[in-house]
Coordinates of C-alpha atoms and ligand atoms in Angstrom, one line a residue:
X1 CA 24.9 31.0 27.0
X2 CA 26.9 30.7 24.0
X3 CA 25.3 27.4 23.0
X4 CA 21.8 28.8 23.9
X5 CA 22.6 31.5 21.3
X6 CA 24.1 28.7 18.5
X7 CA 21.0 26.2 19.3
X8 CA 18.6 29.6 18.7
X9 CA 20.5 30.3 15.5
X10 CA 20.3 26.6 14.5
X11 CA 16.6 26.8 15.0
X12 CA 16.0 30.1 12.9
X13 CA 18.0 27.7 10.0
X14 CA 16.2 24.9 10.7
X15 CA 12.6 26.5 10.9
X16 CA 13.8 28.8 7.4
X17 CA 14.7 25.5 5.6
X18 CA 11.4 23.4 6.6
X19 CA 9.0 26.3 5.7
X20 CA 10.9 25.6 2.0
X21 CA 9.5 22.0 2.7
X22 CA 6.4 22.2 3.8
X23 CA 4.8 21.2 7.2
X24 CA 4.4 18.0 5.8
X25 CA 7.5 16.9 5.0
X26 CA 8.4 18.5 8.5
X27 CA 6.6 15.6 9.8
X28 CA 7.9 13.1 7.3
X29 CA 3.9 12.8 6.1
X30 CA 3.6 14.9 3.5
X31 CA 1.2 13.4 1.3
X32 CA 2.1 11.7 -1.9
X33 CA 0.9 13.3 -5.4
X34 CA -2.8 12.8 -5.0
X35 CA -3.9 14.5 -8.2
X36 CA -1.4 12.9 -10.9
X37 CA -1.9 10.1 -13.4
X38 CA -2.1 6.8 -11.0
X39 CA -3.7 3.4 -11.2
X40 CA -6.8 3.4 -8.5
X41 CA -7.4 0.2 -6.2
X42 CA -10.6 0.6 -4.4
X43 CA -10.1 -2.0 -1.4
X44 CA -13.9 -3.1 0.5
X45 CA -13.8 -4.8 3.5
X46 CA -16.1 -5.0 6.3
X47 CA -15.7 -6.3 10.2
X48 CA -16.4 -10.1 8.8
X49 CA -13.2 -10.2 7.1
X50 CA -14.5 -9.9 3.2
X51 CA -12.3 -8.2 1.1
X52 CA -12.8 -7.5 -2.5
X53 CA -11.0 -5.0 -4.8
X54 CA -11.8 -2.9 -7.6
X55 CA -8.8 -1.1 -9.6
X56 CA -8.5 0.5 -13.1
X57 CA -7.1 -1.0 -15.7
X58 CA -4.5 1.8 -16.2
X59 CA -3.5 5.5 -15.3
X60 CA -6.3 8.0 -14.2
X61 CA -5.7 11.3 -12.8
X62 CA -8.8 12.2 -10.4
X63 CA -11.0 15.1 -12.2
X64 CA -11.8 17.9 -10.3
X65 CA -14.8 19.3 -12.3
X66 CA -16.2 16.1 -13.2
X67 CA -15.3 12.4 -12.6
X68 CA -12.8 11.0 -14.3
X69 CA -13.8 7.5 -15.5
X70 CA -11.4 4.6 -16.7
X71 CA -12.1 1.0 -17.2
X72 CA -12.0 -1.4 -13.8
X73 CA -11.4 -5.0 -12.8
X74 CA -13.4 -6.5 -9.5
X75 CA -11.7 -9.4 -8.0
X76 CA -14.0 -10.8 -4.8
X77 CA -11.4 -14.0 -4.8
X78 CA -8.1 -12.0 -4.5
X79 CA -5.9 -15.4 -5.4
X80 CA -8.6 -15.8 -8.3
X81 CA -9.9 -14.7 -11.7
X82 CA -11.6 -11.3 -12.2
X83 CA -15.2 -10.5 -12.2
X84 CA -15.9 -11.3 -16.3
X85 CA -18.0 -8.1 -16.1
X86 CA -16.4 -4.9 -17.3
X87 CA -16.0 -2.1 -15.3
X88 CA -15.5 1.6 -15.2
X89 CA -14.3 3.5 -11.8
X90 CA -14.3 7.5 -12.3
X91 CA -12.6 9.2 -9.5
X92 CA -13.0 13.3 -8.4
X93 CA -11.4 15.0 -5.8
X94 CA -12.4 17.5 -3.7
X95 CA -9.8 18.9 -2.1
X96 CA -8.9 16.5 0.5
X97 CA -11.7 14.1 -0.1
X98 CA -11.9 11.6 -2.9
X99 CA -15.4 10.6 -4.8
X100 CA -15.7 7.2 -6.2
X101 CA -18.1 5.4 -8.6
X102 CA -17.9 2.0 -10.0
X103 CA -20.3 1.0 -12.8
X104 CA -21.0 -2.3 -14.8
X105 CA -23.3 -2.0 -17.8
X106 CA -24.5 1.8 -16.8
X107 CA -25.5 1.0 -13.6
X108 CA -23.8 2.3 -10.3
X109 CA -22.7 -0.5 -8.5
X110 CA -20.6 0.8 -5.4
X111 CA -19.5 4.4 -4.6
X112 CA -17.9 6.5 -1.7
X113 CA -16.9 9.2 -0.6
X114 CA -13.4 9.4 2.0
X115 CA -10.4 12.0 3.4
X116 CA -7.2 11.5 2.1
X117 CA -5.1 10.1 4.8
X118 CA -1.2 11.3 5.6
X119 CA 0.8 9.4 7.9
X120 CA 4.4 8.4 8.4
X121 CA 5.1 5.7 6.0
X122 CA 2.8 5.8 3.0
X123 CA 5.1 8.1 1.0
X124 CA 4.6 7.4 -2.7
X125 CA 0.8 6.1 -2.3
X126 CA -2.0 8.4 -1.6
X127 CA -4.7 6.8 0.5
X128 CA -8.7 8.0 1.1
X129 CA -10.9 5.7 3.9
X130 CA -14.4 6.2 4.0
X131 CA -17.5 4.4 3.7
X132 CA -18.6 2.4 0.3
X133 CA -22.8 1.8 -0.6
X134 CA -22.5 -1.6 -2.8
X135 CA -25.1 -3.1 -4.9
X136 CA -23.5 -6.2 -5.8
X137 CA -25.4 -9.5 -5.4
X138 CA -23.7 -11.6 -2.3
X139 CA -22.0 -8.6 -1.0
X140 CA -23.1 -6.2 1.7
X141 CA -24.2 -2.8 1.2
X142 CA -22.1 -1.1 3.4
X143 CA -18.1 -1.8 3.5
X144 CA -15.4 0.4 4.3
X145 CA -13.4 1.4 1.5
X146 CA -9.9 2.1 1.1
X147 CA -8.7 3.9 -2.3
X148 CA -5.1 3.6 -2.9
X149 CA -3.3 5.7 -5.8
X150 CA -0.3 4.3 -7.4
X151 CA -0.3 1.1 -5.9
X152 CA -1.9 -1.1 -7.5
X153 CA -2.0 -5.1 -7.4
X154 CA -0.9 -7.4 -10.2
X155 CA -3.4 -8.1 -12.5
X156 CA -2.1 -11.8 -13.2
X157 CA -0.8 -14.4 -10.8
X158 CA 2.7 -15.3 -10.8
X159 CA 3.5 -17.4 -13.8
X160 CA 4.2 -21.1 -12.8
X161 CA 8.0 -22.3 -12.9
X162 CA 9.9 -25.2 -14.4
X163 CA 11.1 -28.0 -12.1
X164 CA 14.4 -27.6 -11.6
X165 CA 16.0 -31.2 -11.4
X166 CA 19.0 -31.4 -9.3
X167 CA 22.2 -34.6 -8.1
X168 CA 21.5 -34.4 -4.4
X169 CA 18.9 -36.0 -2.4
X170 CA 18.7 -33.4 0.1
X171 CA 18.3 -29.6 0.0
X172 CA 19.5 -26.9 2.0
X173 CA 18.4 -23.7 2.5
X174 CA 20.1 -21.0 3.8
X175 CA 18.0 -17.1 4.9
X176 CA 19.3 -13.6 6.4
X177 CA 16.9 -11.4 7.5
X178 CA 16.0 -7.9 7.8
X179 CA 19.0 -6.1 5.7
X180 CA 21.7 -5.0 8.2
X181 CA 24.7 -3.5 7.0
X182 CA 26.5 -6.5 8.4
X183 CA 24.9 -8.4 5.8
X184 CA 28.3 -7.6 3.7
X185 CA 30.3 -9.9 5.9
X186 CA 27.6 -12.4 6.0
X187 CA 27.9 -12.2 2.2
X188 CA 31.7 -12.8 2.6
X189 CA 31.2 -15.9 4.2
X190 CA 28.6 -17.2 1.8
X191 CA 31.1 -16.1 -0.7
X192 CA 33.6 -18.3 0.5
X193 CA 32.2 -21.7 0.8
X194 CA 30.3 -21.2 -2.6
X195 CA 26.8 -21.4 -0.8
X196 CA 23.4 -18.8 -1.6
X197 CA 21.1 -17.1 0.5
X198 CA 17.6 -15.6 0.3
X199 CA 18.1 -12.0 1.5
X200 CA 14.7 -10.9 3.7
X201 CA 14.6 -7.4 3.1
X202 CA 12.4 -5.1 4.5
X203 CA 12.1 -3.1 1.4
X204 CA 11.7 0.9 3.2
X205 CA 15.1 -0.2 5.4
X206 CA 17.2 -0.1 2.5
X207 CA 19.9 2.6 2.3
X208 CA 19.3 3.6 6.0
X209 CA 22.1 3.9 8.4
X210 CA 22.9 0.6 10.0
X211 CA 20.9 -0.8 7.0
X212 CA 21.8 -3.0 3.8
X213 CA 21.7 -0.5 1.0
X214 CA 20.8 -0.8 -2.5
X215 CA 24.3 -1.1 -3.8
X216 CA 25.1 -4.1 -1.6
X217 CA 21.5 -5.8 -2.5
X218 CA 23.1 -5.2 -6.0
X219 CA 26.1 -7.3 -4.9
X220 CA 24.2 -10.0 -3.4
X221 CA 22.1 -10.7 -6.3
X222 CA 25.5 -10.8 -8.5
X223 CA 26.4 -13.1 -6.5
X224 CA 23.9 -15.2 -7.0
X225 CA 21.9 -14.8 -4.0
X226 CA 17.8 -14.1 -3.8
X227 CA 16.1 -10.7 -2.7
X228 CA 12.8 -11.7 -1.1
X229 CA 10.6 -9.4 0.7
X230 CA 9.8 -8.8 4.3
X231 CA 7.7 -6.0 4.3
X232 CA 8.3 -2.6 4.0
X233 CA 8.9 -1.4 7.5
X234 CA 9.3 -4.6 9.4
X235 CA 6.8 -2.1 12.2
X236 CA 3.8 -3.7 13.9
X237 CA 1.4 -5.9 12.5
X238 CA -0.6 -4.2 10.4
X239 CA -3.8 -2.3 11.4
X240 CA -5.9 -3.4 8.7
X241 CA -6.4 -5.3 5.4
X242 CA -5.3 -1.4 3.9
X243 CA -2.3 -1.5 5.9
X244 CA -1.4 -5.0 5.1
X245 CA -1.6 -4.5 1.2
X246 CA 0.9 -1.4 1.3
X247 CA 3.3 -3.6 3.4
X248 CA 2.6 -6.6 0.9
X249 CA 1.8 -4.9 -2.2
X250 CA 4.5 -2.4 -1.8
X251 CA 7.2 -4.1 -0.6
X252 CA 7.3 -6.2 -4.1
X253 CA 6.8 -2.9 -5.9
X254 CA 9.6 -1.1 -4.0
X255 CA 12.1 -3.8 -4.7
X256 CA 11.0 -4.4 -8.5
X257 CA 11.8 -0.5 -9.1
X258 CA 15.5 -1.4 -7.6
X259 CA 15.3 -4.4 -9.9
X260 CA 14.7 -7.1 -7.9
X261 CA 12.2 -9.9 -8.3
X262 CA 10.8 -10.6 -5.2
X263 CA 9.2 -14.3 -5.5
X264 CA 8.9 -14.8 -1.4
X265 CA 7.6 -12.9 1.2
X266 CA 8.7 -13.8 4.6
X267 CA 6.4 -12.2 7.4
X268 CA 7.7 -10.2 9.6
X269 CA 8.5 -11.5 12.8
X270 CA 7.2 -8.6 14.3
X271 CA 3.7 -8.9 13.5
X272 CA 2.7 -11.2 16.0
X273 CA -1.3 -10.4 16.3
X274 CA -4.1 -10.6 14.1
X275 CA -4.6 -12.3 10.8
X276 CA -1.3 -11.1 9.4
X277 CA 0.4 -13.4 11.7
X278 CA 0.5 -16.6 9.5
X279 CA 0.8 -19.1 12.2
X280 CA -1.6 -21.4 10.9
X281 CA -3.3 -23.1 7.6
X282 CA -6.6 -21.7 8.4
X283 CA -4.8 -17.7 8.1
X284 CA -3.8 -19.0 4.2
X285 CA -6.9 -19.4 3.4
X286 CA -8.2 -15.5 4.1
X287 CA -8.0 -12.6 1.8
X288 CA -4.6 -12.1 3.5
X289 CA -3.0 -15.3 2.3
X290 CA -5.1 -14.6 -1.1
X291 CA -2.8 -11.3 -1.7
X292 CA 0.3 -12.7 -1.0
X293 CA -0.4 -15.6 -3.5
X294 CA -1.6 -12.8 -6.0
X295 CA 1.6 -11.2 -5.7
X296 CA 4.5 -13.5 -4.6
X297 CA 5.2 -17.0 -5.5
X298 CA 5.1 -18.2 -1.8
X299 CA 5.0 -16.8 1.9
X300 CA 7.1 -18.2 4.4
X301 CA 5.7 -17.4 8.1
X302 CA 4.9 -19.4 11.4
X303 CA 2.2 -21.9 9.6
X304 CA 4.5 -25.0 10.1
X305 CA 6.9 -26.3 12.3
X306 CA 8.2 -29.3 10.0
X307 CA 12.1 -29.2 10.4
X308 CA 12.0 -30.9 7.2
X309 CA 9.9 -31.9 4.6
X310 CA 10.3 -33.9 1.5
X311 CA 11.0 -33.1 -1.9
X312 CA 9.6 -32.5 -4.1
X313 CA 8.2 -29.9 -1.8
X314 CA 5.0 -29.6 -3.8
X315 CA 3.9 -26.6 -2.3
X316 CA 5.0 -27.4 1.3
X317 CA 8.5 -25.6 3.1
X318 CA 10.2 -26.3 6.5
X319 CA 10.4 -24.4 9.2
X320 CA 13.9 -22.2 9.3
X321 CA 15.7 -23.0 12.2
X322 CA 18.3 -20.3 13.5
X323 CA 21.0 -21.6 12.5
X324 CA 23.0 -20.3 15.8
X325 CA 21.4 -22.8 17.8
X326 CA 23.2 -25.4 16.1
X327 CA 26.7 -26.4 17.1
X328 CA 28.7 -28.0 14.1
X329 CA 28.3 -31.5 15.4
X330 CA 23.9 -31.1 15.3
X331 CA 24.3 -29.3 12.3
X332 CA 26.0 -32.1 10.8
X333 CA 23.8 -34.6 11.8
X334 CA 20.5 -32.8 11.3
X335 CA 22.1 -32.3 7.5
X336 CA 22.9 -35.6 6.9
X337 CA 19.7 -37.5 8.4
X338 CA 17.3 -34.9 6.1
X339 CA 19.5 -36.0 3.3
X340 CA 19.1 -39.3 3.5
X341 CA 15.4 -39.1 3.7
X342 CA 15.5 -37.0 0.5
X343 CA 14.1 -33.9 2.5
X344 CA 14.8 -29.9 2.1
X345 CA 15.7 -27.8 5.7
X346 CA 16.1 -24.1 6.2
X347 CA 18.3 -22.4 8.4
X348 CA 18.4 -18.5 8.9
X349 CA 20.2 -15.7 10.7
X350 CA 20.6 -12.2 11.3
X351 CA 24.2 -10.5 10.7
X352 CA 25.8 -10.2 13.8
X353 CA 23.7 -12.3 16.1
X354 CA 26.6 -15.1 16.4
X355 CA 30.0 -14.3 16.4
X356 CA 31.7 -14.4 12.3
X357 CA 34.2 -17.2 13.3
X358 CA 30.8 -19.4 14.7
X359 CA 28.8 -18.4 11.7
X360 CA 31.8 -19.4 9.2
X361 CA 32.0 -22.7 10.7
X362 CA 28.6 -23.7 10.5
X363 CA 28.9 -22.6 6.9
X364 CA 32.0 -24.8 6.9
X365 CA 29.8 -27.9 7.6
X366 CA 27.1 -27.2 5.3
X367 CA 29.9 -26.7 2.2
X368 CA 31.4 -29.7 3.1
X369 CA 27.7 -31.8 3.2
X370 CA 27.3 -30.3 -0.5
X371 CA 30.8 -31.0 -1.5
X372 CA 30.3 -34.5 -0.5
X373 CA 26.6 -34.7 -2.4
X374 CA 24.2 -35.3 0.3
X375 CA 22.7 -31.8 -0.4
X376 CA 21.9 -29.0 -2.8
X377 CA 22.4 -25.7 -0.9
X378 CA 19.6 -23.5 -3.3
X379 CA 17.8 -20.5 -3.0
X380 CA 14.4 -20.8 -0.9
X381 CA 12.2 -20.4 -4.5
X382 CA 14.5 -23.1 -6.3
X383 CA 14.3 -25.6 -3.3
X384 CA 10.4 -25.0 -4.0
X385 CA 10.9 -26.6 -7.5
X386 CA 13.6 -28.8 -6.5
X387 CA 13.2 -32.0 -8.0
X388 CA 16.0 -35.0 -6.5
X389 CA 16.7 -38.2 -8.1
X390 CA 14.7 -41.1 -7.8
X391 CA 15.2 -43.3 -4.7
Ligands
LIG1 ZN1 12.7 -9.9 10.3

């Protein structure tokens, strides 16, 4: 009785404070700000797995009266140079619909007209699907479209590095994935035998209880460690190319506006259908693997299963092996034998999934391998310009 009559109160407070919110943000949907200055990226794809995108060159808030028209770039190669044509997109809204018109020269070339979609998880991006009509040579007339506000793709590729010339023969790589709170102890131990990580963070996980959070990523970096990304939500694999970009696109964006500079992605584990699961060369080379290379430096997913490979690594990585699986004896052993071949391995963990004594002894071995200059222990995007002595 008396906690009937607290739980109804609690529910008049509850219900008072959400109607300040919204029913949106009652659902954790509410949709992002639709109508305010954003960059546009008009995604087309169609069931045969073309993709191209179309996005303005800068800030455009959608008219309501009339279009409002900024200049565009068309990529149909997403790892590749932009249409040389230039563009202009104008954008209207209508309520909860959004109008779209691309042009070259005068001339419409693709338009459409979509609802805005609200769901959990695209907070900060509004997003319209429809159907497109193209009239561009080589592409069909009828795609589905995805407009995206406030999210839009790099316009340049990542800028090549330098080689990076190190003593050792070997390299060892070291990764911890999916930003637990734990990871502060797994920093400890890092810590203490003067060894780096990559940190895999799933960049919408941050700050969440039971979760890494933003002032610990901040001690990770200072320490010398890498923040890579791993998706936003680390949920199922993605439904769609649309899907895929906010995970891929977003997750760099969310972790360069904590100022991080994500040069990886590592797939999620957890997408393990459809062509966002990398497990193969032949997934590289679709629009998929085109983003990522638009975006981040390289993507390391299922595609290999190369416990080593040699350096320089020109362009190829190994597969990361869990690094609990390894007593200190193997570890030792696998170490050394890469070494001496002049080869780069990978091992990764999650915090907590080996107990810390376990974990600080296989750390143990790998310190004292570096210590006596078989191996490098670098970042995954050093050992990808790791350049070892001659033979
Ligand atoms: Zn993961």
């Amino acid at each position: 009785m008396h906690a009937a009559a607290i739980a109804a109160l609690s529910a008049g407070a509850l219900l008072a404070a959400c109607l300040d919110r919204g029913p949106g943000d009652l659902l954790g949907n509410s949709a992002p700000d639709r109508s305010g200055r954003q960059p546009w990226t008009i995604i087309l794809s169609d069931d045969a797995g073309r993709v191209l995108i179309a996005q303005t060159d800068s800030a455009l808030a959608p008219g309501e009266d009339s279009a409002a028209v900024g200049r565009a770039t068309l990529w149909r190669t997403l790892d590749g140079p932009a249409e040389p044509d230039s563009f202009a997109l104008g954008v209207q809204a209508h309520g909860r619909r959004l109008e779209w018109s691309l042009r070259r020269a005068g001339q419409t070339v693709g338009s459409g007209s979509g609802a805005l979609l609200a769901y959990p998880g695209d907070e900060g991006a509004p997003r319209y699907a429809g159907l497109a009509a193209i009239t561009l040579a080589g592409v069909p007339p009828a795609m589905r479209f995805d407009a995206i506000g406030g999210l839009p793709m790099p316009a340049d590729m990542p800028a090549p590095v330098a080689p990076l010339p190190i003593a050792a023969r070997g390299v060892v790589s070291l990764r911890v994935d999916d930003c637990s709170a734990w990871d502060s102890t797994s920093l400890r131990l890092l810590e203490r035998h003067h060894l780096v990580a990559s940190f895999a963070v799933p960049s919408r996980l941050v700050g969440r209880p039971g979760r890494c959070s933003r002032d610990l990523l901040e001690r990770i970096a200072g320490a010398g460690n890498a923040i890579d990304a791993h998706s936003r939500y680390h949920d199922a694999a993605p439904a769609g190319f649309a899907d895929f970009y906010i995970e891929a696109v977003g997750a760099s964006r969310d972790l360069r506006a904590m100022g991080f500079d994500a040069a990886v992605f590592v797939q999620p584990g957890s997408w393990t259908v459809g062509p966002a699961l990398f497990d193969s060369p032949a997934k590289l080379a679709t629009p998929y693997g085109a983003l990522i290379r638009r975006v981040y430096r390289a993507l390391e997913a299922y595609q290999t299963d190369a416990a080593s490979v040699p350096l320089p690594a020109a362009g190829r990585w190994p597969y990361a092996g869990e690094i609990r699986y390894f007593d200190r004896e193997r570890l030792a052993a696998f170490v050394r034998d890469a070494a001496a071949r002049g080869e780069w391995v990978e091992f990764l963990w999650h915090s907590g999934d080996q107990p810390w004594d376990a974990l600080d002894g296989r750390l143990a071995v790998i310190a004292a391998m570096r210590d006596s200059g078989y191996v490098a222990n670098l970042t995954f995007r050093d050992a990808l310009r790791a350049v070892p002595p001659a033979p």
